mmCIF file of C-alpha atoms and ligand atoms in Angstrom:
data_model
loop_
_atom_site.group_PDB
_atom_site.id
_atom_site.type_symbol
_atom_site.label_atom_id
_atom_site.label_comp_id
_atom_site.label_asym_id
_atom_site.label_seq_id
_atom_site.Cartn_x
_atom_site.Cartn_y
_atom_site.Cartn_z
ATOM 1 C CA UNK A 1 50.746 32.837 88.002
ATOM 2 C CA UNK A 2 48.757 30.794 85.481
ATOM 3 C CA UNK A 3 48.419 32.010 81.879
ATOM 4 C CA UNK A 4 45.348 31.897 79.721
ATOM 5 C CA UNK A 5 47.231 31.997 76.414
ATOM 6 C CA UNK A 6 46.863 28.344 75.473
ATOM 7 C CA UNK A 7 43.297 28.100 76.687
ATOM 8 C CA UNK A 8 42.203 31.030 74.594
ATOM 9 C CA UNK A 9 44.110 29.848 71.526
ATOM 10 C CA UNK A 10 45.687 33.238 70.891
ATOM 11 C CA UNK A 11 49.003 34.636 72.022
ATOM 12 C CA UNK A 12 49.758 38.074 73.415
ATOM 13 C CA UNK A 13 53.325 39.170 72.732
ATOM 14 C CA UNK A 14 54.662 42.232 74.503
ATOM 15 C CA UNK A 15 57.223 43.858 72.229
ATOM 16 C CA UNK A 16 59.186 46.993 73.012
ATOM 17 C CA UNK A 17 62.638 48.409 72.482
ATOM 18 C CA UNK A 18 64.512 49.260 75.665
ATOM 19 C CA UNK A 19 67.760 51.036 76.413
ATOM 20 C CA UNK A 20 70.455 49.060 78.226
ATOM 21 C CA UNK A 21 69.346 50.704 81.469
ATOM 22 C CA UNK A 22 65.674 49.775 81.054
ATOM 23 C CA UNK A 23 64.048 52.897 79.584
ATOM 24 C CA UNK A 24 61.628 52.839 76.644
ATOM 25 C CA UNK A 25 61.304 56.592 76.162
ATOM 26 C CA UNK A 26 63.218 59.739 76.937
ATOM 27 C CA UNK A 27 61.458 62.312 79.104
ATOM 28 C CA UNK A 28 61.166 64.632 76.090
ATOM 29 C CA UNK A 29 59.848 61.747 73.945
ATOM 30 C CA UNK A 30 62.684 62.086 71.395
ATOM 31 C CA UNK A 31 63.436 58.817 69.642
ATOM 32 C CA UNK A 32 66.878 59.318 68.093
ATOM 33 C CA UNK A 33 68.229 56.765 70.574
ATOM 34 C CA UNK A 34 66.220 54.096 68.698
ATOM 35 C CA UNK A 35 68.314 54.545 65.553
ATOM 36 C CA UNK A 36 71.337 52.384 64.901
ATOM 37 C CA UNK A 37 74.346 54.063 66.490
ATOM 38 C CA UNK A 38 77.092 53.023 64.133
ATOM 39 C CA UNK A 39 77.792 50.110 66.427
ATOM 40 C CA UNK A 40 78.761 47.009 64.419
ATOM 41 C CA UNK A 41 78.649 43.542 65.885
ATOM 42 C CA UNK A 42 80.354 41.372 63.286
ATOM 43 C CA UNK A 43 78.941 38.067 64.529
ATOM 44 C CA UNK A 44 75.407 39.429 64.435
ATOM 45 C CA UNK A 45 72.715 38.681 61.873
ATOM 46 C CA UNK A 46 70.959 41.079 59.543
ATOM 47 C CA UNK A 47 67.501 40.540 58.148
ATOM 48 C CA UNK A 48 66.233 41.447 54.706
ATOM 49 C CA UNK A 49 63.281 43.725 53.965
ATOM 50 C CA UNK A 50 61.411 40.635 52.680
ATOM 51 C CA UNK A 51 61.933 38.837 55.994
ATOM 52 C CA UNK A 52 60.753 41.894 57.922
ATOM 53 C CA UNK A 53 57.660 42.175 55.690
ATOM 54 C CA UNK A 54 56.800 38.472 56.162
ATOM 55 C CA UNK A 55 57.249 38.811 59.907
ATOM 56 C CA UNK A 56 54.992 41.867 60.126
ATOM 57 C CA UNK A 57 52.370 40.187 57.934
ATOM 58 C CA UNK A 58 52.038 37.434 60.547
ATOM 59 C CA UNK A 59 50.924 39.959 63.201
ATOM 60 C CA UNK A 60 47.110 39.931 63.366
ATOM 61 C CA UNK A 61 46.539 42.900 65.652
ATOM 62 C CA UNK A 62 48.375 45.599 67.618
ATOM 63 C CA UNK A 63 47.328 46.876 71.045
ATOM 64 C CA UNK A 64 48.620 50.185 72.402
ATOM 65 C CA UNK A 65 48.020 52.710 75.127
ATOM 66 C CA UNK A 66 46.679 56.121 74.139
ATOM 67 C CA UNK A 67 49.970 57.926 74.728
ATOM 68 C CA UNK A 68 51.790 55.530 72.443
ATOM 69 C CA UNK A 69 49.026 56.029 69.883
ATOM 70 C CA UNK A 70 49.388 59.821 70.022
ATOM 71 C CA UNK A 71 53.148 59.545 69.700
ATOM 72 C CA UNK A 72 52.845 57.132 66.765
ATOM 73 C CA UNK A 73 50.576 59.610 64.966
ATOM 74 C CA UNK A 74 53.177 62.347 65.435
ATOM 75 C CA UNK A 75 56.085 60.203 64.266
ATOM 76 C CA UNK A 76 54.414 58.502 61.295
ATOM 77 C CA UNK A 77 52.078 55.548 61.579
ATOM 78 C CA UNK A 78 54.142 52.317 61.805
ATOM 79 C CA UNK A 79 51.276 49.786 61.970
ATOM 80 C CA UNK A 80 50.054 49.898 58.349
ATOM 81 C CA UNK A 81 46.493 48.625 57.865
ATOM 82 C CA UNK A 82 46.785 45.943 60.540
ATOM 83 C CA UNK A 83 43.888 46.164 63.036
ATOM 84 C CA UNK A 84 45.003 48.312 65.961
ATOM 85 C CA UNK A 85 43.242 48.641 69.305
ATOM 86 C CA UNK A 86 43.990 51.763 71.332
ATOM 87 C CA UNK A 87 43.192 51.568 75.043
ATOM 88 C CA UNK A 88 41.886 54.865 76.383
ATOM 89 C CA UNK A 89 39.259 56.363 78.640
ATOM 90 C CA UNK A 90 39.042 59.425 76.390
ATOM 91 C CA UNK A 91 37.135 60.139 73.190
ATOM 92 C CA UNK A 92 39.914 60.228 70.612
ATOM 93 C CA UNK A 93 39.537 60.766 66.873
ATOM 94 C CA UNK A 94 40.267 57.568 64.882
ATOM 95 C CA UNK A 95 43.218 58.370 62.653
ATOM 96 C CA UNK A 96 42.657 55.430 60.346
ATOM 97 C CA UNK A 97 40.028 52.851 59.458
ATOM 98 C CA UNK A 98 42.101 50.098 61.076
ATOM 99 C CA UNK A 99 41.973 51.795 64.518
ATOM 100 C CA UNK A 100 39.391 51.026 67.181
ATOM 101 C CA UNK A 101 39.252 52.255 70.765
ATOM 102 C CA UNK A 102 38.670 50.286 73.929
ATOM 103 C CA UNK A 103 37.986 51.394 77.474
ATOM 104 C CA UNK A 104 37.476 49.114 80.427
ATOM 105 C CA UNK A 105 38.554 45.784 81.812
ATOM 106 C CA UNK A 106 41.696 44.459 80.108
ATOM 107 C CA UNK A 107 40.927 40.767 80.725
ATOM 108 C CA UNK A 108 37.647 41.270 78.894
ATOM 109 C CA UNK A 109 39.529 43.033 76.118
ATOM 110 C CA UNK A 110 41.889 40.094 75.606
ATOM 111 C CA UNK A 111 39.595 37.136 76.287
ATOM 112 C CA UNK A 112 36.310 38.324 74.830
ATOM 113 C CA UNK A 113 37.158 41.031 72.329
ATOM 114 C CA UNK A 114 40.535 40.079 70.838
ATOM 115 C CA UNK A 115 41.020 36.321 71.262
ATOM 116 C CA UNK A 116 37.967 35.310 69.177
ATOM 117 C CA UNK A 117 39.199 37.504 66.305
ATOM 118 C CA UNK A 118 43.010 37.402 66.400
ATOM 119 C CA UNK A 119 45.675 34.768 67.080
ATOM 120 C CA UNK A 120 48.920 36.723 67.011
ATOM 121 C CA UNK A 121 48.300 39.807 69.181
ATOM 122 C CA UNK A 122 51.118 42.330 69.686
ATOM 123 C CA UNK A 123 51.100 44.636 72.684
ATOM 124 C CA UNK A 124 53.520 47.380 71.690
ATOM 125 C CA UNK A 125 53.470 49.789 74.633
ATOM 126 C CA UNK A 126 53.735 51.981 76.374
ATOM 127 C CA UNK A 127 55.006 51.292 79.835
ATOM 128 C CA UNK A 128 51.698 51.873 81.615
ATOM 129 C CA UNK A 129 49.687 49.505 79.443
ATOM 130 C CA UNK A 130 52.437 46.845 79.429
ATOM 131 C CA UNK A 131 52.607 46.937 83.233
ATOM 132 C CA UNK A 132 48.832 46.540 83.500
ATOM 133 C CA UNK A 133 48.826 43.597 81.100
ATOM 134 C CA UNK A 134 51.710 41.965 82.991
ATOM 135 C CA UNK A 135 50.171 42.403 86.408
ATOM 136 C CA UNK A 136 46.928 40.818 85.137
ATOM 137 C CA UNK A 137 48.805 37.829 83.679
ATOM 138 C CA UNK A 138 47.705 38.680 80.142
ATOM 139 C CA UNK A 139 51.131 38.471 78.478
ATOM 140 C CA UNK A 140 52.213 35.108 77.020
ATOM 141 C CA UNK A 141 55.520 36.184 75.501
ATOM 142 C CA UNK A 142 57.934 39.072 76.043
ATOM 143 C CA UNK A 143 60.137 40.166 73.157
ATOM 144 C CA UNK A 144 62.525 42.738 74.416
ATOM 145 C CA UNK A 145 64.855 44.419 71.972
ATOM 146 C CA UNK A 146 67.805 46.016 73.744
ATOM 147 C CA UNK A 147 69.395 49.029 72.070
ATOM 148 C CA UNK A 148 73.116 49.550 72.697
ATOM 149 C CA UNK A 149 72.717 52.803 74.591
ATOM 150 C CA UNK A 150 72.425 54.026 78.185
ATOM 151 C CA UNK A 151 69.860 56.813 78.534
ATOM 152 C CA UNK A 152 70.302 57.629 82.222
ATOM 153 C CA UNK A 153 66.721 58.800 82.639
ATOM 154 C CA UNK A 154 63.270 58.385 81.096
ATOM 155 C CA UNK A 155 60.240 56.116 81.199
ATOM 156 C CA UNK A 156 60.910 52.754 82.823
ATOM 157 C CA UNK A 157 59.358 49.757 81.090
ATOM 158 C CA UNK A 158 58.952 47.661 84.224
ATOM 159 C CA UNK A 159 58.999 50.494 86.755
ATOM 160 C CA UNK A 160 55.577 49.895 88.288
ATOM 161 C CA UNK A 161 55.759 46.119 88.744
ATOM 162 C CA UNK A 162 55.838 44.943 92.326
ATOM 163 C CA UNK A 163 55.867 41.151 92.206
ATOM 164 C CA UNK A 164 58.616 38.696 91.297
ATOM 165 C CA UNK A 165 57.884 36.481 88.294
ATOM 166 C CA UNK A 166 60.127 33.979 86.567
ATOM 167 C CA UNK A 167 60.046 33.700 82.776
ATOM 168 C CA UNK A 168 61.612 31.104 80.434
ATOM 169 C CA UNK A 169 64.178 32.316 77.916
ATOM 170 C CA UNK A 170 63.145 31.048 74.451
ATOM 171 C CA UNK A 171 65.390 32.806 71.978
ATOM 172 C CA UNK A 172 68.217 35.298 71.621
ATOM 173 C CA UNK A 173 69.083 37.074 68.384
ATOM 174 C CA UNK A 174 72.013 39.482 68.154
ATOM 175 C CA UNK A 175 71.902 41.833 65.174
ATOM 176 C CA UNK A 176 74.776 43.330 63.231
ATOM 177 C CA UNK A 177 73.776 46.827 64.403
ATOM 178 C CA UNK A 178 74.330 45.890 68.058
ATOM 179 C CA UNK A 179 70.664 45.467 68.980
ATOM 180 C CA UNK A 180 69.750 42.217 70.785
ATOM 181 C CA UNK A 181 66.319 40.620 70.833
ATOM 182 C CA UNK A 182 65.428 38.487 73.849
ATOM 183 C CA UNK A 183 62.295 36.335 73.776
ATOM 184 C CA UNK A 184 60.784 34.955 76.966
ATOM 185 C CA UNK A 185 57.714 32.752 77.483
ATOM 186 C CA UNK A 186 55.474 32.999 80.516
ATOM 187 C CA UNK A 187 55.619 30.041 82.869
ATOM 188 C CA UNK A 188 52.301 28.235 82.966
ATOM 189 C CA UNK A 189 52.482 27.358 86.676
HETATM 190 N N1 NAP B 1 60.625 52.008 73.037
HETATM 191 C C1 NAP B 1 59.495 51.434 72.670
HETATM 192 O O1 NAP B 1 59.490 50.318 72.106
HETATM 193 C C2 NAP B 1 58.193 52.110 72.958
HETATM 194 C C3 NAP B 1 57.003 51.425 72.677
HETATM 195 C C4 NAP B 1 55.799 52.061 72.949
HETATM 196 C C5 NAP B 1 55.783 53.318 73.495
HETATM 197 N N2 NAP B 1 56.930 53.955 73.741
HETATM 198 C C6 NAP B 1 56.891 55.303 74.340
HETATM 199 O O2 NAP B 1 56.263 55.227 75.603
HETATM 200 C C7 NAP B 1 55.587 56.464 75.854
HETATM 201 C C8 NAP B 1 54.136 56.197 76.218
HETATM 202 O O3 NAP B 1 54.053 55.271 77.270
HETATM 203 P P1 NAP B 1 53.175 55.557 78.577
HETATM 204 O O4 NAP B 1 53.480 54.508 79.573
HETATM 205 O O5 NAP B 1 53.377 56.983 78.964
HETATM 206 O O6 NAP B 1 51.670 55.470 78.051
HETATM 207 P P2 NAP B 1 50.814 54.321 77.312
HETATM 208 O O7 NAP B 1 50.904 53.031 78.049
HETATM 209 O O8 NAP B 1 51.117 54.341 75.852
HETATM 210 O O9 NAP B 1 49.359 54.936 77.452
HETATM 211 C C9 NAP B 1 48.799 55.151 78.738
HETATM 212 C C10 NAP B 1 47.319 55.428 78.558
HETATM 213 O O10 NAP B 1 46.642 54.230 78.205
HETATM 214 C C11 NAP B 1 45.316 54.309 78.689
HETATM 215 N N3 NAP B 1 45.020 53.158 79.548
HETATM 216 C C12 NAP B 1 45.870 52.311 80.161
HETATM 217 N N4 NAP B 1 45.174 51.339 80.806
HETATM 218 C C13 NAP B 1 43.875 51.587 80.566
HETATM 219 C C14 NAP B 1 42.659 50.943 80.916
HETATM 220 N N5 NAP B 1 42.643 49.816 81.655
HETATM 221 N N6 NAP B 1 41.487 51.487 80.501
HETATM 222 C C15 NAP B 1 41.463 52.614 79.769
HETATM 223 N N7 NAP B 1 42.608 53.258 79.372
HETATM 224 C C16 NAP B 1 43.770 52.750 79.787
HETATM 225 C C17 NAP B 1 45.170 55.619 79.456
HETATM 226 O O11 NAP B 1 44.689 56.488 78.436
HETATM 227 P P3 NAP B 1 43.798 57.817 78.651
HETATM 228 O O12 NAP B 1 44.671 58.720 79.496
HETATM 229 O O13 NAP B 1 43.621 58.286 77.232
HETATM 230 O O14 NAP B 1 42.530 57.401 79.308
HETATM 231 C C18 NAP B 1 46.608 55.917 79.813
HETATM 232 O O15 NAP B 1 46.839 57.285 80.053
HETATM 233 C C19 NAP B 1 55.727 57.286 74.593
HETATM 234 O O16 NAP B 1 56.808 58.165 74.741
HETATM 235 C C20 NAP B 1 56.053 56.267 73.540
HETATM 236 O O17 NAP B 1 56.752 56.787 72.447
HETATM 237 C C21 NAP B 1 58.145 53.386 73.499
#
């Protein structure tokens, strides 16, 4: 599948945290499994608050599905004042000035609405929106953070995808708390 990332001059990064067995949410939506579990991987790296802040500052825009948006509002808004686009077919109240809503074709969203305004676009869930972006070839990079836990049941990140696609591994970072971040780039042909 060909990618439009280079042509449009912006990059869409899909970033989510998954359990070892491929779930991104429990059925009851509880998120305690996302916390560090007391697992210590001595050879892993740790990053400072300054490094995290610099990293987050480089993100130009977040894109999320409406269910992820509603959950984020319940848990405490993690996206600061960074522009955030919520994809929904409903009329939802904007929780913050930085939030805008979008309904409709996702290629148009990326190529005509986002790409002219933002370079570093982060798609942060949930499963439904990520699967739609992937099946339309709109994801340039996947950053998958694997938490050291088996959940057994829940919402599958890649559950609805039906076609085989090969991706190129670009980076692996193992953290001291046992989480591992895998970065993959889409193949351009
Ligand atoms: N572990 C992680 O890193 C992580 C990350 C993100 C989310 N999550 C979890 O994942 C769960 C939510 O994921 P989810 O898969 O259920 O839902 P989701 O992808 O967050 O949202 C799905 C909603 O997005 C809207 N949507 C999708 N495509 C659309 C389109 N083309 N046009 C218009 N609207 C569209 C629809 O909204 P309407 O129904 O409003 O029309 C749809 O119901 C939550 O529990 C959340 O906490 C986990």
